Amino acid sequence: RRTWCRNPSQGAYGIPLLDRGNTRTFNPDFLVWTSKQIVAIDTKGDHLIVEDAGRKLFHIKQVEAGPELVIRLVTKGKWDSNFSKVSGSTGYTVWSLKQGKVHASHCKDGTEAVKACLRM
């Protein structure tokens, strides 16, 4: 079991963004606490993933001991890391940052997507 919460939009937990896009703060949909991380999970529509992956997937360097903050985005369907969606696909794609590059990982269902968010 994990401790988690639904983060209210424009609400409780916000991450300041470095660029001046249409929003200044990123309010992830969900927060999940593990023994070593706080995982910020945000669901994205097809029309938002390209811009939001560029603005909201980033690494925050820790300055003190404690849980690491990691960010995951989730979209419906199967996507590749070049932001191409497979027509008629099912499942979900979990987006993360690996070695400074956007990485897409396809999952067959929501349960698998949540597990991928927590282990990546």
Protein backbone atom coordinates (compact mmCIF):
# COMPACT_ATOMS: atom_id res chain seq x y z
CA ARG A 1 0.00 0.00 0.00
CA ARG A 2 1.07 3.56 -0.71
CA THR A 3 0.02 6.88 0.72
CA TRP A 4 -1.43 9.10 -1.99
CA CYS A 5 -3.71 12.07 -2.51
CA ARG A 6 -5.62 13.83 -5.26
CA ASN A 7 -4.08 17.27 -5.62
CA PRO A 8 -6.81 19.88 -6.18
CA SER A 9 -6.38 21.89 -9.38
CA GLN A 10 -4.88 25.27 -8.54
CA GLY A 11 -4.56 23.82 -5.10
CA ALA A 12 -2.46 22.36 -2.40
CA TYR A 13 0.82 21.37 -4.03
CA GLY A 14 2.34 23.34 -6.89
CA ILE A 15 5.72 23.16 -8.58
CA PRO A 16 6.98 26.49 -9.97
CA LEU A 17 7.87 26.29 -13.67
CA LEU A 18 11.03 27.87 -15.05
CA ASP A 19 9.64 29.16 -18.35
CA ARG A 20 6.80 31.57 -19.04
CA GLY A 21 4.27 29.36 -20.82
CA ASN A 22 0.53 29.71 -20.29
CA THR A 23 0.91 28.68 -16.62
CA ARG A 24 3.53 29.54 -14.03
CA THR A 25 2.89 26.62 -11.69
CA PHE A 26 2.48 22.90 -12.31
CA ASN A 27 -0.20 21.32 -10.08
CA PRO A 28 0.05 17.54 -10.63
CA ASP A 29 -3.20 15.56 -10.43
CA PHE A 30 -1.90 13.01 -7.90
CA LEU A 31 0.91 12.69 -5.36
CA VAL A 32 2.17 9.29 -4.18
CA TRP A 33 4.66 8.73 -1.36
CA THR A 34 7.04 5.77 -1.46
CA SER A 35 9.90 5.01 0.91
CA LYS A 36 12.36 7.00 -1.24
CA GLN A 37 10.29 9.24 -3.48
CA ILE A 38 7.36 11.56 -3.85
CA VAL A 39 5.86 10.81 -7.26
CA ALA A 40 3.90 13.60 -8.94
CA ILE A 41 1.54 12.09 -11.55
CA ASP A 42 -0.34 14.23 -14.05
CA THR A 43 -2.76 13.01 -16.71
CA LYS A 44 -2.56 14.69 -20.12
CA GLY A 45 -4.81 14.94 -23.15
CA ASP A 46 -3.36 14.25 -26.59
CA HIS A 47 -3.32 17.95 -27.43
CA LEU A 48 -1.19 18.84 -24.37
CA ILE A 49 1.49 16.15 -24.18
CA VAL A 50 4.09 17.71 -26.49
CA GLU A 51 4.14 21.10 -24.75
CA ASP A 52 3.72 19.72 -21.23
CA ALA A 53 6.42 17.06 -21.60
CA GLY A 54 8.83 19.83 -22.54
CA ARG A 55 7.79 22.09 -19.66
CA LYS A 56 6.91 19.73 -16.84
CA LEU A 57 9.25 16.74 -17.09
CA PHE A 58 12.39 17.87 -15.32
CA HIS A 59 14.78 16.74 -12.61
CA ILE A 60 14.95 18.59 -9.32
CA LYS A 61 18.33 18.15 -7.66
CA GLN A 62 18.12 17.35 -3.96
CA VAL A 63 19.92 19.72 -1.63
CA GLU A 64 19.17 17.83 1.58
CA ALA A 65 18.41 14.27 2.64
CA GLY A 66 14.83 13.14 2.15
CA PRO A 67 12.55 11.74 -0.52
CA GLU A 68 13.31 12.59 -4.15
CA LEU A 69 10.58 14.30 -6.20
CA VAL A 70 9.93 12.57 -9.53
CA ILE A 71 7.42 13.62 -12.19
CA ARG A 72 5.38 11.32 -14.44
CA LEU A 73 2.85 12.25 -17.13
CA VAL A 74 0.21 9.79 -18.36
CA THR A 75 -1.68 9.79 -21.67
CA LYS A 76 -4.26 7.42 -23.15
CA GLY A 77 -3.13 5.08 -25.91
CA LYS A 78 0.27 3.97 -27.14
CA TRP A 79 2.81 6.69 -27.96
CA ASP A 80 6.49 6.61 -28.86
CA SER A 81 9.16 8.95 -27.52
CA ASN A 82 8.86 11.08 -30.69
CA PHE A 83 5.28 11.97 -29.68
CA SER A 84 3.65 9.82 -32.37
CA LYS A 85 0.47 8.09 -31.24
CA VAL A 86 -0.41 4.68 -32.65
CA SER A 87 -3.84 4.99 -34.27
CA GLY A 88 -6.55 2.95 -32.53
CA SER A 89 -4.22 2.00 -29.68
CA THR A 90 -5.40 1.11 -26.19
CA GLY A 91 -3.83 1.30 -22.76
CA TYR A 92 -1.77 4.19 -21.44
CA THR A 93 1.66 5.71 -21.96
CA VAL A 94 3.75 6.82 -18.99
CA TRP A 95 6.15 9.67 -19.74
CA SER A 96 9.32 10.22 -17.75
CA LEU A 97 12.72 11.82 -18.09
CA LYS A 98 15.66 9.42 -18.50
CA GLN A 99 19.19 10.75 -18.85
CA GLY A 100 17.79 14.14 -19.82
CA LYS A 101 15.51 12.82 -22.58
CA VAL A 102 11.75 12.27 -22.67
CA HIS A 103 10.92 8.56 -22.47
CA ALA A 104 7.57 6.93 -23.29
CA SER A 105 6.59 3.55 -21.82
CA HIS A 106 3.37 1.82 -22.96
CA CYS A 107 1.20 0.01 -20.40
CA LYS A 108 -1.75 -2.26 -21.17
CA ASP A 109 -4.06 -0.78 -18.50
CA GLY A 110 -4.36 1.75 -15.68
CA THR A 111 -3.02 -0.60 -13.01
CA GLU A 112 0.13 -1.27 -15.02
CA ALA A 113 0.51 2.47 -15.67
CA VAL A 114 0.39 3.30 -11.96
CA LYS A 115 2.97 0.59 -11.22
CA ALA A 116 5.20 1.97 -13.99
CA CYS A 117 4.92 5.49 -12.53
CA LEU A 118 6.12 4.20 -9.17
CA ARG A 119 9.02 2.03 -10.36
CA MET A 120 10.55 4.02 -13.24
